mmCIF file of C-alpha atoms and ligand atoms in Angstrom:
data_model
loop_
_atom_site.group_PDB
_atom_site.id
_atom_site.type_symbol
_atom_site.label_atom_id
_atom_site.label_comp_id
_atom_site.label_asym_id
_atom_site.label_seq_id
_atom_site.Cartn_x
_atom_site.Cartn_y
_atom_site.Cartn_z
ATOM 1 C CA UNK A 2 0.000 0.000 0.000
ATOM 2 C CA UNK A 3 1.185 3.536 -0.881
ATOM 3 C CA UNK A 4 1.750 6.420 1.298
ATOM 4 C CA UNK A 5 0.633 9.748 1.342
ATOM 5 C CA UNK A 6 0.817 12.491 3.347
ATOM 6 C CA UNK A 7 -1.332 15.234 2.785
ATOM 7 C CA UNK A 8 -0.563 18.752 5.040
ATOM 8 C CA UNK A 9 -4.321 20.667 5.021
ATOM 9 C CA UNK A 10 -3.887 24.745 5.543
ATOM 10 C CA UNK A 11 -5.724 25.215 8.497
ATOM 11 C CA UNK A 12 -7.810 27.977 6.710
ATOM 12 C CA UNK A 13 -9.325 24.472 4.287
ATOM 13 C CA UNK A 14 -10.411 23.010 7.237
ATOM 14 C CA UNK A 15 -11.282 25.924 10.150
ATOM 15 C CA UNK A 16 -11.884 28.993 8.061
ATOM 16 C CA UNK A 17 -13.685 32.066 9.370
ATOM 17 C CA UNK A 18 -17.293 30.357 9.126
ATOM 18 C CA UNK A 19 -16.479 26.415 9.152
ATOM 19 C CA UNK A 20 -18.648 24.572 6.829
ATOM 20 C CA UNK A 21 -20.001 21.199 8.093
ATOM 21 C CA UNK A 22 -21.225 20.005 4.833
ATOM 22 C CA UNK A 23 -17.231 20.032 3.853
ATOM 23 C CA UNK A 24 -16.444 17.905 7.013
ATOM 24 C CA UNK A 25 -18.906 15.549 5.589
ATOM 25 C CA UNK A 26 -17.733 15.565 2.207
ATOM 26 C CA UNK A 27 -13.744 15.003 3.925
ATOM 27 C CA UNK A 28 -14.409 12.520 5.961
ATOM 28 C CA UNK A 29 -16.493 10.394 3.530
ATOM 29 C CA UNK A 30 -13.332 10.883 0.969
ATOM 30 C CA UNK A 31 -10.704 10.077 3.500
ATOM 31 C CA UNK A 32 -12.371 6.636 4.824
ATOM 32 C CA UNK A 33 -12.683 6.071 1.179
ATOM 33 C CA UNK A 34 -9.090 6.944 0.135
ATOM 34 C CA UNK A 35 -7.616 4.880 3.249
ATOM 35 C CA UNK A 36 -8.896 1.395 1.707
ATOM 36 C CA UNK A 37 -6.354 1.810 -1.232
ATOM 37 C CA UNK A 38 -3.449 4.577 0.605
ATOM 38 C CA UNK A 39 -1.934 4.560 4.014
ATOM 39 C CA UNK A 40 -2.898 8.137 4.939
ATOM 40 C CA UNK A 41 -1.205 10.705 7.276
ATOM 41 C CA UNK A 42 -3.051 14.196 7.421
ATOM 42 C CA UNK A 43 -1.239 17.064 8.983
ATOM 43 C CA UNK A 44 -3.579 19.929 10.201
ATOM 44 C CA UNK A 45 -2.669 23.749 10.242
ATOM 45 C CA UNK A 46 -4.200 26.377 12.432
ATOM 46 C CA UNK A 47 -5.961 27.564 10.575
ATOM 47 C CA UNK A 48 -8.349 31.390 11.468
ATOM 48 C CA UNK A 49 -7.921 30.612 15.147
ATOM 49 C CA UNK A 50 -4.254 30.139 15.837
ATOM 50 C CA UNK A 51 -3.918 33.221 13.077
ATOM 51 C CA UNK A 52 -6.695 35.483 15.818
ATOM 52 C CA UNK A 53 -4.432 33.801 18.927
ATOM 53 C CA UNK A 54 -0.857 34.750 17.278
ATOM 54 C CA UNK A 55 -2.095 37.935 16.296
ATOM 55 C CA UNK A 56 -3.362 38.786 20.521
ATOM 56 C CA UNK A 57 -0.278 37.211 21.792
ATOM 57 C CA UNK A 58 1.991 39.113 19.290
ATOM 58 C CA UNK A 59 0.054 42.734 20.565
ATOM 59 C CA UNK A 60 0.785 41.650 24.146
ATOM 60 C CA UNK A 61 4.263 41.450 23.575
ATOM 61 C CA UNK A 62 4.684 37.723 23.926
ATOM 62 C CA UNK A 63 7.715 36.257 22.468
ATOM 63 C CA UNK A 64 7.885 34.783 19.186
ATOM 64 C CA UNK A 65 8.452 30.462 20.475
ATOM 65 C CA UNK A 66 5.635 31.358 22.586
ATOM 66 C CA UNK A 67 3.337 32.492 19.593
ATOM 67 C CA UNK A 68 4.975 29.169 17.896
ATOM 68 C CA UNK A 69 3.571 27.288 20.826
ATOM 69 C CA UNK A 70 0.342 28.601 21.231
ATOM 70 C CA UNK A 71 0.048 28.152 17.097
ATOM 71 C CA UNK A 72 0.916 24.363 17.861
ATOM 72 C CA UNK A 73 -1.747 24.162 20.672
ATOM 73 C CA UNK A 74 -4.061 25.074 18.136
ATOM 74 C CA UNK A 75 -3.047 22.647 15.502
ATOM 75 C CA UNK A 76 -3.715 20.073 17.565
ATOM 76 C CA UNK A 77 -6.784 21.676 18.852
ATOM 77 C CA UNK A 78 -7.777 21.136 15.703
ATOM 78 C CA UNK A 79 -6.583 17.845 14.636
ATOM 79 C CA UNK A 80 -8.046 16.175 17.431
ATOM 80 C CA UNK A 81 -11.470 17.730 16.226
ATOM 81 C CA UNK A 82 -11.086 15.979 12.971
ATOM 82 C CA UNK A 83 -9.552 12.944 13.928
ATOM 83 C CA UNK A 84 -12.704 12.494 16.217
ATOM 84 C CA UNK A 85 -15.258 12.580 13.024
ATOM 85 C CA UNK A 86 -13.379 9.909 11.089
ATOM 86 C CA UNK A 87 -14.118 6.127 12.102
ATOM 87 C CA UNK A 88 -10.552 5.098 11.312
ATOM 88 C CA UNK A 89 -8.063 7.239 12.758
ATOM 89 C CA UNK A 90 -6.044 7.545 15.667
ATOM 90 C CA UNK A 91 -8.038 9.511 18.497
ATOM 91 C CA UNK A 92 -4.802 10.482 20.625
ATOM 92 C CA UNK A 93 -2.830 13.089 18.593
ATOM 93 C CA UNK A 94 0.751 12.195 18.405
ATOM 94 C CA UNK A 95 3.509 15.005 19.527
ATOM 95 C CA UNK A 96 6.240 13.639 17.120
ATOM 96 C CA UNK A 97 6.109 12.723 13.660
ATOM 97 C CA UNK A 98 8.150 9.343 15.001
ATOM 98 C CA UNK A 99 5.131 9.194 17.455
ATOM 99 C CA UNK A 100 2.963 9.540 14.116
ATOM 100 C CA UNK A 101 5.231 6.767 12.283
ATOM 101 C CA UNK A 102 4.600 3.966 15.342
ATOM 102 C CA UNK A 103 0.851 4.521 15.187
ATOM 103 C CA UNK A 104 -1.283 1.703 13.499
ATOM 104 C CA UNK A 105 -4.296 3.505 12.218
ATOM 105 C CA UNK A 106 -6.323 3.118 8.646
ATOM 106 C CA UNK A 107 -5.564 7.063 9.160
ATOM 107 C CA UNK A 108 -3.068 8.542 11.293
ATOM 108 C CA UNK A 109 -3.818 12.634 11.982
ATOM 109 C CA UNK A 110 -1.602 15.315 13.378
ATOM 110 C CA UNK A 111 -1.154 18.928 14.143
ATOM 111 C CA UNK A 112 2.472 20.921 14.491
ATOM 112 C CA UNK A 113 5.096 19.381 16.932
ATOM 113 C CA UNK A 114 8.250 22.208 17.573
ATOM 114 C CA UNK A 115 8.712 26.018 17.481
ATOM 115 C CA UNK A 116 10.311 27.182 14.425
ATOM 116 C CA UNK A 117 8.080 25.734 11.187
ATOM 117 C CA UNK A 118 4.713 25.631 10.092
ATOM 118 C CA UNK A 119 2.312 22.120 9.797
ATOM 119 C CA UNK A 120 4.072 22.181 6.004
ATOM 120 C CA UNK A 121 7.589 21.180 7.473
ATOM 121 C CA UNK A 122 5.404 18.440 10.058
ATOM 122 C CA UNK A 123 4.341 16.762 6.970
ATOM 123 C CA UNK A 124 7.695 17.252 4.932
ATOM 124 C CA UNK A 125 9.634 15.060 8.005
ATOM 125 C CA UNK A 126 6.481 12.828 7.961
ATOM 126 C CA UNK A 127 6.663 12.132 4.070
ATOM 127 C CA UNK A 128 10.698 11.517 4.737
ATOM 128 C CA UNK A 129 10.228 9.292 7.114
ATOM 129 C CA UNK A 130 7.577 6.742 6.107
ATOM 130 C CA UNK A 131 8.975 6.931 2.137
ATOM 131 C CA UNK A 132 6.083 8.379 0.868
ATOM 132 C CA UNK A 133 5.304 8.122 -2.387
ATOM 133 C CA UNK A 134 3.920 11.972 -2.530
ATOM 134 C CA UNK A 135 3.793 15.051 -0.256
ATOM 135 C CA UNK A 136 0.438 17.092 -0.816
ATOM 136 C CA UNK A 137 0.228 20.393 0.357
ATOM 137 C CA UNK A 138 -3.799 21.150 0.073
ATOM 138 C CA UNK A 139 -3.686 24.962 0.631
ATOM 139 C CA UNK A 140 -6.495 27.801 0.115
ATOM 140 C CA UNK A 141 -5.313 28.723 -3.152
ATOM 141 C CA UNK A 142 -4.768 26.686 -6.538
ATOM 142 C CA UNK A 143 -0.740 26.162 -6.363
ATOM 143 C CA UNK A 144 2.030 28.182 -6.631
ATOM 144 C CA UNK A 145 1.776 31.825 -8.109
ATOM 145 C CA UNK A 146 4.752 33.829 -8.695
ATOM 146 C CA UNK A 147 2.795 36.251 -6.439
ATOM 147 C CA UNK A 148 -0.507 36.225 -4.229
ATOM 148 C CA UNK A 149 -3.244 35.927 -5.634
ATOM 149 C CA UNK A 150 -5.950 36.898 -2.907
ATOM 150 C CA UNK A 151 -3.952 40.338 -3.578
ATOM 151 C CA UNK A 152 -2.859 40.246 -7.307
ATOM 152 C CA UNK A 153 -4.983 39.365 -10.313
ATOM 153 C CA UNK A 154 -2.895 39.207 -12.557
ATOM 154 C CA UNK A 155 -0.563 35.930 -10.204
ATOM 155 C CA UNK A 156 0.389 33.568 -12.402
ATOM 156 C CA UNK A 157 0.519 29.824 -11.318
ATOM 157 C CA UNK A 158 3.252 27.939 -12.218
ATOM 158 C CA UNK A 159 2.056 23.903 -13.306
ATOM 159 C CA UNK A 160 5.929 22.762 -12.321
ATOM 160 C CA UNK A 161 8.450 24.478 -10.506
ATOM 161 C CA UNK A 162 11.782 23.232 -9.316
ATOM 162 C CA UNK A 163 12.339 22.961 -5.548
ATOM 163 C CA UNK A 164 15.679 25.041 -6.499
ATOM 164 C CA UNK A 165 13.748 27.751 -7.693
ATOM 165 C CA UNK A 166 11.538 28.132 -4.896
ATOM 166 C CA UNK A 167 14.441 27.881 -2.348
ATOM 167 C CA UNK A 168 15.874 30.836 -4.109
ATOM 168 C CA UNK A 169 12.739 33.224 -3.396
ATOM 169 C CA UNK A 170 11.563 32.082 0.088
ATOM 170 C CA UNK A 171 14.929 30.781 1.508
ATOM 171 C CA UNK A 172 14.311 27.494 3.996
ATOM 172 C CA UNK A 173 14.153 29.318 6.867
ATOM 173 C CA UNK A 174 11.342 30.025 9.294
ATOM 174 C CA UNK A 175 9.971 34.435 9.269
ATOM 175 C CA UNK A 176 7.276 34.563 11.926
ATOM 176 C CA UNK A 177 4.327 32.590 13.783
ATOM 177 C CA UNK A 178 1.104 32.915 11.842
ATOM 178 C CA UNK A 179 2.546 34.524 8.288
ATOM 179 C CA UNK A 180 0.789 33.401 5.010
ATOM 180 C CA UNK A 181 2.763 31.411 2.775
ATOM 181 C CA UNK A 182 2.123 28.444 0.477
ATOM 182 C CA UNK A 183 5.088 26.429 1.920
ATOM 183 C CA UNK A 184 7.198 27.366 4.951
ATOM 184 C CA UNK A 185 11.103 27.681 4.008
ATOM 185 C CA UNK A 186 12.188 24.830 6.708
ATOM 186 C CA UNK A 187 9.421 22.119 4.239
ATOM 187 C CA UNK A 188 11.084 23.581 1.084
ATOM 188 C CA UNK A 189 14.750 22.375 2.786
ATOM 189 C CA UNK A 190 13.154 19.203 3.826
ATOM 190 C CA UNK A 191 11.710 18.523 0.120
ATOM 191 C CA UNK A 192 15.336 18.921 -1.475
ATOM 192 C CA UNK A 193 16.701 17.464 1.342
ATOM 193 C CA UNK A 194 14.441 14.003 0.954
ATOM 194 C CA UNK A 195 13.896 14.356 -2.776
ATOM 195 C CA UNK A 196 10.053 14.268 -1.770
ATOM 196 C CA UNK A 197 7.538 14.039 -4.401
ATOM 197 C CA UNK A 198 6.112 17.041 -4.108
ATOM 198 C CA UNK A 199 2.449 18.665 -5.195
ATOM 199 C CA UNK A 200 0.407 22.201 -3.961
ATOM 200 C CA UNK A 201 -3.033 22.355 -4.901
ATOM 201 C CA UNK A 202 -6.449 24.034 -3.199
ATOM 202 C CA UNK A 203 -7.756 21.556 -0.539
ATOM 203 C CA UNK A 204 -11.150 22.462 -1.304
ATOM 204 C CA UNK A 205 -11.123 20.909 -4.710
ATOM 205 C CA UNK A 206 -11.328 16.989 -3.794
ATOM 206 C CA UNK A 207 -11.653 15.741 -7.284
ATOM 207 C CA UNK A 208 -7.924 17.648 -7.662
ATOM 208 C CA UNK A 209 -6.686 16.187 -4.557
ATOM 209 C CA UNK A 210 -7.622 12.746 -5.855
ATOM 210 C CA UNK A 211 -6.670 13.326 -9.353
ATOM 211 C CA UNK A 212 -2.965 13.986 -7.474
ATOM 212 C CA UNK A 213 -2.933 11.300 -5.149
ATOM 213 C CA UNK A 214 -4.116 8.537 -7.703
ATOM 214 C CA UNK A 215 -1.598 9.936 -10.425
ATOM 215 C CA UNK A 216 -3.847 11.515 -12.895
ATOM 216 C CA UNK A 217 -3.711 15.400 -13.913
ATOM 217 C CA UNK A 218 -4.918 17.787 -11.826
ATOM 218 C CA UNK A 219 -4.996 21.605 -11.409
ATOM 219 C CA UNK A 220 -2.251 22.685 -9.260
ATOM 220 C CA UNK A 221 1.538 22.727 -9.150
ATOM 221 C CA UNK A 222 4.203 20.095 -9.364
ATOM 222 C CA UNK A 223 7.286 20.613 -7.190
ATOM 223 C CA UNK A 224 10.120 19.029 -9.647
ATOM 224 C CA UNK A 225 13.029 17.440 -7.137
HETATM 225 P P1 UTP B 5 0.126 26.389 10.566
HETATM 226 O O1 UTP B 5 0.782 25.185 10.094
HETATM 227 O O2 UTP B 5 -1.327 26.519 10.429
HETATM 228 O O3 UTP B 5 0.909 27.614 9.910
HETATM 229 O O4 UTP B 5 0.499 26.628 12.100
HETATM 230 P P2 UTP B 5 0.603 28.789 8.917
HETATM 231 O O5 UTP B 5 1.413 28.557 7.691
HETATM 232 O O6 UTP B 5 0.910 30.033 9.707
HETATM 233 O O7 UTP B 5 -0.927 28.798 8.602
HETATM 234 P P3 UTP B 5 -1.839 28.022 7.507
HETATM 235 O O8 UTP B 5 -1.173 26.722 7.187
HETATM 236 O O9 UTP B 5 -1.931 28.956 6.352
HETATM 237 O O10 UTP B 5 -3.117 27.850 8.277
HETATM 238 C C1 UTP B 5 0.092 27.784 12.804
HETATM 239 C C2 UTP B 5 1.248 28.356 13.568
HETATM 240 O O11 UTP B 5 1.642 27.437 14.613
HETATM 241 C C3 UTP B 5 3.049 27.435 14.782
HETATM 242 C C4 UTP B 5 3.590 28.495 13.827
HETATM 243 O O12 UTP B 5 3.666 29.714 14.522
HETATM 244 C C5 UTP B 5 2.506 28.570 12.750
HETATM 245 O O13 UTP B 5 2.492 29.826 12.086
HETATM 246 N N1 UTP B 5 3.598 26.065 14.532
HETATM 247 C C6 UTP B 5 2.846 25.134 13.879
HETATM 248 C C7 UTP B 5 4.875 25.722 15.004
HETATM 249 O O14 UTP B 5 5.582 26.556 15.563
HETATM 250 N N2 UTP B 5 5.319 24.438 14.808
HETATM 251 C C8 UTP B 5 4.585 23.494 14.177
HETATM 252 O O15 UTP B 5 5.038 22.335 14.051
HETATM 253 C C9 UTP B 5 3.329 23.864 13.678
#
């Protein structure tokens, strides 16, 4: 059986309003995808942890403790959707080797250290179990050579090399709570592992499955 690991942006999942009917739609899709693929999920933080960072950052608290609070959310939230699927772990691992020992149809996370976003969770995740493909199911379609919730005219790149996007973000870690499509400590992990690498909008499941079962979807390859 394959392995995937799939990282969903916490703003897929936990948005400003949260929409149950997509919970439904998920969870039916996951149960369904974890009779062919061994699945890890990695959950972000999504509106909540970005409100939380935000108050602690005006109070003055330091930036690991924004990290931490952002990682108490994660799991906040992972343990939220690990309790409406039938098949997955119901204790949320602190470790991504914690993650690897579990036995779980479906084995769900949230962050683990200071320092990285949920992206770089899944990166180490995808290392270590082989993988055969890293998803990153953001809120927008792939990668753009700029935003596009701010510029119309961002174009999305189908394939880009991990080189190239090393050499605009860097691989290492800005700020709790900032808004990029991968965090620079994943992008090091990626080269690092040579790991199979795809972006796409985790809102669009007939994309995510098109990239998980190897047909073409709408999004954006990360060549290794
Ligand atoms: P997210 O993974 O949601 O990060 O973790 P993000 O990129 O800011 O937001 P999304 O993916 O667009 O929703 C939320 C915050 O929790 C901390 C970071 O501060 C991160 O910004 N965090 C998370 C860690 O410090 N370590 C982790 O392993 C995970």
């Amino acid at each position: 059986m394959q392995t995937v690991v799939i990282s969903i942006g916490g703003l897929v999942l936990f948005p400003e309003d949260v929409d149950e009917h997509f919970f439904e739609k998920l969870t039916k899709f996951f149960e369904k995808l974890s009779k062919k693929y061994k699945i890890y999920l990695v959950v972000g933080g999504g509106k909540t942890a970005r409100k939380y960072i935000k108050l602690g950052r005006t109070l003055g608290l330091n930036e690991i403790k924004l990290d931490e609070i952002g990682i108490e959310i994660t799991r906040i939230n992972a343990e939220i959707f690990a309790s409406l699927l039938g098949n997955s772990n119901q204790k949320i691992p602190f470790t991504t080797d914690e993650a690897k020992k579990m036995t779980n149809e479906i084995i769900i996370m949230g962050g683990t250290t200071p320092g990285h976003s949920t992206d770089m969770v899944g990166a180490e995740l995808a290392q270590k179990t082989h993988a055969s493909k890293f998803i990153v199911a953001t809120n927008v379609d792939g990668v753009y050579d700029k935003d596009p919730n701010e510029f119309s005219d961002a174009k999305k790149y189908d394939e880009i090399t991990i080189d190239e996007l090393i050499k605009k973000y860097g691989t290492s870690w800005e700020s709790a709570g900032k808004n990029m499509v991968i965090d620079g400590p994943a992008l090091g992990i990626i080269k690092q592992g040579k790991i199979q690498t795809y972006v796409l909008n985790g809102k669009n499941l007939d994309e995510l499955e098109k990239a998980i079962t190897n047909q073409k979807f709408n999004g954006t390859k990360i060549k290794n």
